[in-house]
Structures are given as structure tokens and as C-alpha cells.
């Protein structure tokens, strides 16, 4: 074993021992590391992060270590907020091809907008541990749309090693428009937008006691539960996440606020967002964008470019990176790689990427801001939850990995089934194999 590996293992062991006590019973000071706040500011050399009762007390240069604090020496390491997956289905799926383990959609059910994913989230599915070991500590979890364009209510979760995964249930409503929405609404965008608008109208009517009056019962296309689920959307009480890729569709979604001014819109996917970036910015609508859509895989993405996020950022759009329909139930650990690629894009002639600080914010405070929880999550600012990752190198480099992960100030295990299988079969010994491997 190399000296560097030995030091890394010693650090992990020491950190695990130190963080073993309940967060509420201790004050922790992580000192000497390269501290990244996660709000788009530059890394701070030799910084200190102080946690108390599971929350951030202070982070930065010149931060005093409180008396009696348990100290973690992070010299030579990077110290960052936990990564926040901007869009996912993690916790809903174990094996996508096995229907019994896939709770992402209810294709033959009676409900759509009223579906709440929170009861279906399983904190012990294999991808949770795998992505936690890669530094992902929080995630936006959305249902897939069944027969309707309305997919249901998504949740915000943590990836901690316990069964209390849900940070915020019924955090948003998710709607499919564009090509996918059209296919679910009769085959055209005109039909999909009409279904979308009608759902909001029925919810608003329900609020004032007009829906389902005896004279026109046939006018109600949504059942009462689904209409009621859209009420907090129309009232601006929860966010409305809309999957849309084409520039024209983006503008049509934004225009809906003329009729429903309280809508708290968040655009997801947004491959052609750069074409209408000024309009998105002017509307104040955040985006959770796919980072590397650079080829027209669909007709609604004919203007796709890797410069999409960079150009939207330049226009003043609030940016987060998401992974809709991109191994979004399993491989959220691609997020820092995607962010790193956007940094590298700055070196490509004619391309527009992000600075390192902007890219890291797009996978931490960016998703938190888009979801309206940036006062609680997504950075190392005082008062935020103590989601902290200590890395052995630059977190946007593929060669780097976490050596310690904390969620709400509690140390998390980094082991997972994939690692165990790797170790088991890396150097198999005769007689140690499962029965199925015997000849």
C-alpha cells in the first residue's frame, strides 16, 4: 500500500471516529483546508469550517476555533458543501428494468398531479450509498409522468445512512411538455399546452368553489384530488418544475404567468435556452439544465450546444445542473464531471463555459436557489445544514474523491455494494467464490 493511500485511510478512520457522536452534542472545527463556500465565490486557502448542532456556524479565512471544539485537520484537502443533485429519480428506482423495484411512475393509475413520491422513496436502494460516497448529499427527486402531462409532487431528500431521507415532501409539481408532453396529451404541443392550462384553470376554480358545479360536471377533466394538488401551484405556494427543451416552448411556458402570475416556475432540461436566455433572465425564472446536450438527439434539441449553460449564465439566468433522463436514478455522481467539463469548455475556441466557482455553485447553491431552499441548504454560509465533504483533491477533477462526508453534521459511511463487489472479485481466491462460480 502506498504512503498516500495509508494517509488517506488514516484520515478517514480518524474522521469517522471524531464524527461518531451525535451532531447536537458537539462543536466541530475543520481547519487548514481549501474551503469552498459554494455560493460562487473563490476557494479560500487555509480556511476553517465550524459546525455546531448539525449546522454551519462559520466558514472562511480567519475563523476562530471555539473552545472545546473537536478539531479535524484538513490540511492538503478541499472542504466543500455537499453536492446537490438538481434533478433526479434517486430513491425511487433500484433496477429500472424490474417493474417491482421502479416506483418512478404510475402508468395505469387513476391519479396524476396528486401523486406524492415521498412515501415511495427508499433510502436503502443501492444508488443512495453509491452517490453518497461520491459526495452527493441532497437531491431533487421527481416522479415520471404517467399517462398525463402532470407527473405529480416531487420531494427534496438527503442521502444519509438512515430511513429519514425526506427533507421536504410535496416540494414541487412536475410537468412534462415538449415532445414527451405532446405524446401524452393527444399528439401535439397545442393539446399539451391546452391540457396544462386547463389543469391550472380547474385548480383555480376549485379554490373559489366553482369546479364541478352540477350544471357542467362533464367540464371537469381532472379528478378532485389532482385538481386540489395543483392549488398550491396556482397560488405560488410550491414550485412548478416544467420539462421543456425547445426555445419556442420555453417562451410559451413563461407566458403562462400573464394568466397565472403567482406561478413559481423552474425550467428543466432547457437545451435551447441560450436562444432565449435574455427572456428567461428577464422573467426571473431559474433553470435546472442538462449540462452536456451538444447534439440534436431530438427535433426539439436541434440548437443544442455545450455552450448553452455558459451563455445563459452570461445573460443573468440562475443556473443549476440537472440530469433529467440521463441515468437520473443511478449516476448523480456524474454531476461534478459535467461541471468540470463546463470549466474546461472555457479553453475551447468559440465556446462559452463557466468559471470553476460558477460551475461548483451550479451543483451546490444553484439547485438550492432554484428550489427556494438556499437559506437552508447548498452552501457553507452560517445557518445552513452541516452538509460537508472533505476531498482528497479538486472535486471537479475525475481523479478526486471524498475522504469524509457529513450530512446535518453527522458522519456518513463511504462503503457501498459496488465497492464491496469490486474488492471481493478484484483478487478472487480459490474456495472463496459463491456457489454459482464453482465448476
Coordinates of C-alpha atoms in Angstrom, one line a residue:
X1 CA 0.0 0.0 0.0
X2 CA 1.3 3.4 -1.0
X3 CA 2.1 6.1 1.6
X4 CA -0.6 8.4 0.2
X5 CA -3.2 5.7 0.4
X6 CA -2.1 4.9 4.0
X7 CA -2.5 8.5 5.0
X8 CA -5.9 8.7 3.3
X9 CA -7.2 5.6 5.2
X10 CA -5.8 7.0 8.5
X11 CA -7.7 10.3 7.8
X12 CA -11.0 8.5 7.0
X13 CA -10.6 6.4 10.2
X14 CA -9.9 9.4 12.4
X15 CA -12.7 11.4 10.9
X16 CA -15.2 8.6 11.3
X17 CA -14.2 8.3 15.0
X18 CA -14.4 12.0 15.5
X19 CA -17.8 12.5 13.9
X20 CA -19.3 9.4 15.5
X21 CA -21.1 11.3 18.4
X22 CA -24.5 12.9 17.7
X23 CA -24.2 16.2 16.0
X24 CA -26.2 18.0 18.6
X25 CA -23.6 17.0 21.3
X26 CA -20.5 18.6 19.8
X27 CA -18.9 21.5 18.0
X28 CA -16.6 20.6 15.2
X29 CA -13.9 22.7 13.6
X30 CA -12.4 21.6 10.2
X31 CA -9.2 23.5 9.9
X32 CA -6.5 24.1 7.3
X33 CA -8.3 23.0 4.2
X34 CA -9.1 24.7 0.9
X35 CA -12.6 25.9 1.8
X36 CA -15.3 26.3 -0.9
X37 CA -18.4 28.2 0.3
X38 CA -20.4 27.1 -2.7
X39 CA -22.0 30.4 -3.5
X40 CA -19.9 31.2 -6.5
X41 CA -17.1 32.8 -4.5
X42 CA -13.5 31.6 -4.9
X43 CA -11.9 28.9 -2.8
X44 CA -10.3 30.0 0.4
X45 CA -6.8 28.6 1.2
X46 CA -6.3 27.6 4.8
X47 CA -9.9 28.1 5.8
X48 CA -11.9 26.8 8.7
X49 CA -15.4 25.5 8.9
X50 CA -17.2 25.4 12.3
X51 CA -20.3 23.2 12.8
X52 CA -22.5 23.2 15.9
X53 CA -25.6 21.2 16.4
X54 CA -25.5 19.9 12.9
X55 CA -25.4 23.4 11.3
X56 CA -22.7 25.7 9.9
X57 CA -21.7 28.4 12.4
X58 CA -18.9 30.0 10.3
X59 CA -16.7 29.2 7.3
X60 CA -13.8 31.1 5.7
X61 CA -10.4 32.6 6.5
X62 CA -9.6 33.8 10.0
X63 CA -12.4 31.9 11.6
X64 CA -11.6 31.2 15.3
X65 CA -11.8 27.7 16.6
X66 CA -14.3 27.7 19.5
X67 CA -13.0 26.5 22.9
X68 CA -13.7 22.8 23.4
X69 CA -14.3 22.1 19.7
X70 CA -13.2 18.8 18.2
X71 CA -10.7 19.7 15.5
X72 CA -10.3 18.0 12.2
X73 CA -7.0 18.8 10.4
X74 CA -7.9 19.1 6.7
X75 CA -4.6 20.5 5.5
X76 CA -4.0 19.5 1.9
X77 CA -7.7 18.7 1.4
X78 CA -10.6 20.5 -0.1
X79 CA -13.6 21.3 2.1
X80 CA -16.9 22.0 0.4
X81 CA -20.7 21.8 0.9
X82 CA -22.2 18.5 -0.1
X83 CA -23.2 18.3 -3.7
X84 CA -26.9 18.9 -4.5
X85 CA -28.3 16.8 -7.4
X86 CA -30.5 19.3 -9.3
X87 CA -32.9 16.8 -10.8
X88 CA -33.1 13.0 -10.2
X89 CA -35.2 9.9 -9.6
X90 CA -32.9 8.6 -7.0
X91 CA -34.5 6.6 -4.2
X92 CA -37.4 5.6 -6.5
X93 CA -35.6 3.0 -8.6
X94 CA -33.4 0.1 -7.8
X95 CA -33.4 -1.8 -11.1
X96 CA -35.1 0.1 -13.9
X97 CA -35.9 -3.0 -15.9
X98 CA -37.6 -4.7 -12.9
X99 CA -41.0 -3.1 -12.5
X100 CA -41.4 -4.1 -8.9
X101 CA -38.4 -2.0 -8.0
X102 CA -39.3 1.0 -10.0
X103 CA -41.7 3.5 -8.3
X104 CA -40.9 6.4 -10.6
X105 CA -44.3 6.4 -12.4
X106 CA -47.8 5.0 -12.1
X107 CA -48.6 4.3 -15.8
X108 CA -52.0 2.7 -15.2
X109 CA -53.1 4.6 -12.0
X110 CA -56.1 6.9 -11.6
X111 CA -54.1 9.9 -10.3
X112 CA -51.5 12.2 -11.8
X113 CA -50.9 15.6 -10.2
X114 CA -51.9 14.3 -6.8
X115 CA -49.2 11.6 -6.7
X116 CA -46.7 12.3 -3.9
X117 CA -43.3 10.5 -4.3
X118 CA -42.3 10.8 -0.7
X119 CA -43.8 7.5 0.6
X120 CA -42.1 5.6 -2.3
X121 CA -38.6 6.9 -1.5
X122 CA -36.4 4.1 -0.3
X123 CA -33.2 5.4 1.5
X124 CA -31.7 1.9 1.2
X125 CA -31.6 1.5 -2.5
X126 CA -28.1 0.8 -3.8
X127 CA -27.7 4.1 -5.7
X128 CA -28.1 6.1 -2.5
X129 CA -24.9 4.7 -0.9
X130 CA -23.0 4.8 -4.2
X131 CA -23.8 8.5 -4.8
X132 CA -23.3 9.5 -1.1
X133 CA -19.7 8.1 -1.3
X134 CA -19.2 10.4 -4.3
X135 CA -20.1 13.5 -2.3
X136 CA -23.8 13.8 -3.2
X137 CA -25.7 14.8 0.0
X138 CA -29.0 16.2 -1.3
X139 CA -31.2 15.7 -4.3
X140 CA -34.3 16.9 -6.1
X141 CA -36.5 13.8 -6.7
X142 CA -39.2 14.0 -9.3
X143 CA -41.8 11.4 -10.5
X144 CA -42.1 10.5 -14.1
X145 CA -45.2 11.5 -15.9
X146 CA -47.7 8.6 -16.4
X147 CA -50.5 8.9 -19.0
X148 CA -50.9 12.6 -18.2
X149 CA -48.5 15.5 -18.6
X150 CA -48.8 16.1 -14.8
X151 CA -46.3 13.8 -13.1
X152 CA -47.1 14.6 -9.5
X153 CA -45.4 16.1 -6.5
X154 CA -41.6 15.7 -6.0
X155 CA -39.5 15.9 -2.9
X156 CA -36.2 17.1 -1.6
X157 CA -34.2 14.4 0.1
X158 CA -30.8 13.8 1.8
X159 CA -28.7 10.8 1.1
X160 CA -27.9 10.0 4.7
X161 CA -27.5 6.4 6.0
X162 CA -30.9 6.2 7.7
X163 CA -34.5 6.0 6.8
X164 CA -35.3 9.7 7.3
X165 CA -34.5 10.7 3.8
X166 CA -37.2 13.2 3.0
X167 CA -36.1 16.8 3.7
X168 CA -39.2 18.3 2.2
X169 CA -42.2 16.4 0.9
X170 CA -44.5 18.0 -1.8
X171 CA -41.8 20.5 -2.6
X172 CA -42.9 21.0 -6.2
X173 CA -45.2 19.8 -9.0
X174 CA -43.5 18.3 -12.1
X175 CA -45.0 18.7 -15.6
X176 CA -43.8 17.2 -19.0
X177 CA -44.2 19.4 -22.0
X178 CA -42.4 19.4 -25.3
X179 CA -42.2 16.2 -27.3
X180 CA -42.9 13.9 -24.3
X181 CA -45.8 16.0 -23.1
X182 CA -47.3 16.1 -26.6
X183 CA -47.3 12.3 -26.8
X184 CA -49.2 12.1 -23.5
X185 CA -51.7 14.8 -24.5
X186 CA -53.0 13.5 -27.8
X187 CA -50.0 14.1 -30.1
X188 CA -49.5 17.8 -30.4
X189 CA -48.0 20.7 -28.4
X190 CA -51.2 22.6 -28.8
X191 CA -53.1 19.8 -27.0
X192 CA -50.4 19.6 -24.3
X193 CA -50.5 23.3 -23.5
X194 CA -54.3 23.2 -23.5
X195 CA -54.2 20.3 -21.0
X196 CA -51.6 22.2 -18.9
X197 CA -53.6 25.4 -18.9
X198 CA -56.9 23.6 -18.3
X199 CA -55.4 21.9 -15.2
X200 CA -54.4 25.3 -13.7
X201 CA -57.8 26.7 -14.5
X202 CA -59.6 23.8 -12.8
X203 CA -57.4 24.2 -9.8
X204 CA -58.2 27.9 -9.6
X205 CA -61.9 27.2 -10.0
X206 CA -61.7 24.7 -7.2
X207 CA -60.3 27.4 -5.0
X208 CA -63.3 29.6 -5.4
X209 CA -65.8 26.8 -5.3
X210 CA -66.7 26.7 -9.0
X211 CA -65.3 23.4 -10.1
X212 CA -67.7 20.6 -10.6
X213 CA -71.0 22.6 -10.4
X214 CA -74.0 20.4 -11.2
X215 CA -74.8 22.2 -14.5
X216 CA -71.5 21.2 -16.1
X217 CA -69.9 18.1 -14.4
X218 CA -68.5 17.0 -17.8
X219 CA -66.2 20.0 -17.9
X220 CA -64.0 18.7 -15.1
X221 CA -61.1 16.8 -16.8
X222 CA -59.1 16.3 -13.6
X223 CA -60.4 14.4 -10.6
X224 CA -60.8 16.3 -7.4
X225 CA -57.5 15.1 -5.8
X226 CA -55.5 16.1 -8.9
X227 CA -57.1 19.5 -9.1
X228 CA -56.5 20.0 -5.4
X229 CA -52.8 19.1 -5.8
X230 CA -52.5 21.9 -8.3
X231 CA -54.0 24.6 -6.0
X232 CA -50.7 25.3 -4.2
X233 CA -49.1 25.6 -7.6
X234 CA -51.6 28.2 -8.9
X235 CA -51.3 30.1 -5.5
X236 CA -47.5 30.1 -5.7
X237 CA -47.1 28.1 -2.5
X238 CA -44.9 25.4 -4.2
X239 CA -42.7 25.4 -7.3
X240 CA -43.7 24.2 -10.7
X241 CA -41.0 22.4 -12.5
X242 CA -41.6 22.1 -16.2
X243 CA -39.6 19.9 -18.6
X244 CA -39.1 21.8 -21.8
X245 CA -36.3 21.9 -24.3
X246 CA -37.3 23.9 -27.4
X247 CA -36.9 27.7 -27.3
X248 CA -40.5 28.3 -28.5
X249 CA -41.9 26.1 -25.8
X250 CA -39.8 27.9 -23.2
X251 CA -41.3 31.2 -24.1
X252 CA -44.9 29.7 -24.1
X253 CA -44.3 28.4 -20.5
X254 CA -43.0 31.8 -19.4
X255 CA -46.0 33.5 -21.0
X256 CA -48.4 31.5 -18.8
X257 CA -47.5 33.8 -15.9
X258 CA -49.5 36.5 -17.6
X259 CA -52.6 34.5 -16.8
X260 CA -51.3 32.8 -13.6
X261 CA -49.0 35.5 -12.1
X262 CA -48.2 33.6 -8.9
X263 CA -46.6 30.6 -10.6
X264 CA -43.1 29.9 -9.3
X265 CA -41.6 28.4 -12.4
X266 CA -38.5 26.4 -12.8
X267 CA -37.4 25.2 -16.2
X268 CA -35.9 21.7 -16.6
X269 CA -33.7 20.4 -19.5
X270 CA -33.7 23.7 -21.5
X271 CA -31.4 22.6 -24.3
X272 CA -32.3 25.6 -26.4
X273 CA -32.3 28.0 -23.5
X274 CA -29.4 30.0 -24.9
X275 CA -31.6 31.2 -27.8
X276 CA -34.0 32.9 -25.4
X277 CA -31.6 33.5 -22.5
X278 CA -32.5 37.2 -22.2
X279 CA -36.2 36.4 -21.9
X280 CA -35.6 33.8 -19.2
X281 CA -33.4 36.1 -17.3
X282 CA -35.9 39.0 -17.6
X283 CA -38.7 36.7 -16.3
X284 CA -36.5 35.7 -13.3
X285 CA -37.1 32.0 -13.9
X286 CA -34.3 29.7 -12.8
X287 CA -33.3 26.7 -14.8
X288 CA -32.1 23.2 -14.0
X289 CA -30.3 22.5 -17.2
X290 CA -28.7 19.4 -18.8
X291 CA -25.1 20.2 -18.9
X292 CA -23.8 18.4 -22.0
X293 CA -26.6 18.3 -24.5
X294 CA -24.5 19.2 -27.6
X295 CA -26.1 17.1 -30.3
X296 CA -29.7 17.3 -31.6
X297 CA -30.9 13.9 -30.3
X298 CA -34.5 15.0 -30.7
X299 CA -36.1 17.6 -33.0
X300 CA -36.8 19.8 -30.1
X301 CA -33.0 20.0 -29.4
X302 CA -31.8 21.0 -32.9
X303 CA -30.0 24.1 -31.4
X304 CA -28.3 22.1 -28.6
X305 CA -24.8 23.2 -27.7
X306 CA -22.4 22.6 -24.8
X307 CA -22.2 26.4 -24.6
X308 CA -25.9 26.5 -23.5
X309 CA -25.3 26.9 -19.8
X310 CA -22.5 29.3 -20.2
X311 CA -24.5 31.6 -22.5
X312 CA -27.5 31.5 -20.1
X313 CA -25.2 32.4 -17.2
X314 CA -23.8 35.3 -19.1
X315 CA -27.3 36.5 -19.7
X316 CA -28.0 36.5 -16.0
X317 CA -30.1 33.3 -15.7
X318 CA -29.9 31.5 -12.4
X319 CA -28.3 28.2 -13.3
X320 CA -28.3 24.7 -11.8
X321 CA -27.2 21.4 -13.3
X322 CA -29.7 18.5 -13.5
X323 CA -29.7 15.1 -15.1
X324 CA -33.2 14.6 -16.5
X325 CA -33.4 11.3 -18.5
X326 CA -29.7 10.9 -18.1
X327 CA -29.2 7.9 -15.7
X328 CA -31.1 10.2 -13.3
X329 CA -31.9 7.3 -10.8
X330 CA -28.4 6.0 -10.5
X331 CA -25.5 8.2 -11.7
X332 CA -25.8 11.5 -10.0
X333 CA -22.1 11.3 -9.3
X334 CA -21.6 12.4 -12.9
X335 CA -22.6 16.0 -11.8
X336 CA -19.1 17.1 -10.8
X337 CA -17.7 15.7 -14.0
X338 CA -20.3 17.7 -16.0
X339 CA -19.5 20.8 -14.0
X340 CA -15.8 20.2 -14.6
X341 CA -16.4 19.8 -18.4
X342 CA -18.1 23.2 -18.4
X343 CA -14.9 24.7 -16.8
X344 CA -12.8 23.0 -19.5
X345 CA -15.1 24.4 -22.1
X346 CA -13.6 27.9 -21.5
X347 CA -10.5 26.6 -23.3
X348 CA -12.3 25.6 -26.4
X349 CA -12.2 28.4 -29.1
X350 CA -15.6 29.9 -29.7
X351 CA -17.2 28.1 -26.8
X352 CA -18.7 29.5 -23.6
X353 CA -18.3 27.7 -20.3
X354 CA -18.3 28.5 -16.7
X355 CA -15.6 29.5 -14.3
X356 CA -14.6 27.0 -11.6
X357 CA -16.5 29.0 -9.0
X358 CA -19.7 29.2 -11.1
X359 CA -19.5 25.5 -12.1
X360 CA -19.3 24.4 -8.5
X361 CA -22.2 26.6 -7.5
X362 CA -24.2 25.0 -10.2
X363 CA -24.1 21.7 -8.3
X364 CA -24.5 23.2 -4.8
X365 CA -26.2 26.5 -4.2
X366 CA -27.7 26.7 -7.7
X367 CA -30.1 23.8 -7.2
X368 CA -30.9 25.0 -3.6
X369 CA -31.7 28.5 -5.0
X370 CA -33.8 27.1 -7.8
X371 CA -35.8 25.1 -5.3
X372 CA -36.1 28.0 -2.8
X373 CA -34.2 26.4 0.0
X374 CA -30.8 28.2 -0.3
X375 CA -31.3 29.7 3.1
X376 CA -31.1 26.2 4.5
X377 CA -29.0 24.1 2.0
X378 CA -26.4 24.3 -0.7
X379 CA -23.6 26.3 0.8
X380 CA -21.4 26.7 3.9
X381 CA -22.9 30.0 4.8
X382 CA -23.8 30.4 8.5
X383 CA -27.1 28.8 9.4
X384 CA -27.1 26.2 6.6
X385 CA -27.3 22.5 7.4
X386 CA -24.0 20.9 8.1
X387 CA -23.6 19.0 4.8
X388 CA -19.8 19.0 4.3
X389 CA -17.5 16.9 2.1
X390 CA -13.7 16.7 2.6
X391 CA -12.0 15.7 -0.7
X392 CA -8.5 14.5 -1.4
X393 CA -8.3 16.9 -4.4
X394 CA -10.2 19.3 -6.6
X395 CA -13.8 18.0 -6.5
X396 CA -14.3 18.8 -10.2
X397 CA -11.4 16.5 -11.2
X398 CA -12.1 12.9 -12.0
X399 CA -9.1 11.7 -10.0
X400 CA -10.5 13.2 -6.8
X401 CA -12.8 11.5 -4.2
X402 CA -14.3 12.3 -0.9
X403 CA -12.5 11.1 2.3
X404 CA -15.3 12.2 4.6
X405 CA -18.9 13.1 4.1
X406 CA -21.3 14.7 6.7
X407 CA -25.0 15.3 6.4
X408 CA -26.6 17.5 9.0
X409 CA -23.2 17.4 10.8
X410 CA -23.3 13.6 11.1
X411 CA -20.5 11.5 9.6
X412 CA -21.7 9.1 6.8
X413 CA -20.3 5.7 5.7
X414 CA -18.5 5.7 2.4
X415 CA -18.8 2.0 1.8
X416 CA -21.4 0.6 -0.7
X417 CA -22.3 -2.5 -2.5
X418 CA -20.3 -1.7 -5.7
X419 CA -17.1 -1.2 -3.6
X420 CA -17.7 -4.4 -1.8
X421 CA -18.2 -6.3 -5.1
X422 CA -15.0 -4.7 -6.5
X423 CA -13.0 -5.7 -3.5
X424 CA -14.5 -9.2 -3.5
X425 CA -13.7 -10.0 -7.1
X426 CA -10.5 -7.9 -7.6
X427 CA -8.3 -10.8 -6.5
X428 CA -10.6 -13.8 -6.0
X429 CA -9.2 -16.8 -4.1
X430 CA -10.0 -20.4 -4.8
X431 CA -12.7 -21.6 -2.4
X432 CA -13.9 -18.1 -1.6
X433 CA -16.3 -17.7 -4.5
X434 CA -20.1 -18.1 -4.3
X435 CA -21.6 -21.4 -5.2
X436 CA -22.6 -20.2 -8.7
X437 CA -18.9 -19.8 -9.6
X438 CA -17.9 -23.3 -8.7
X439 CA -17.1 -25.6 -11.6

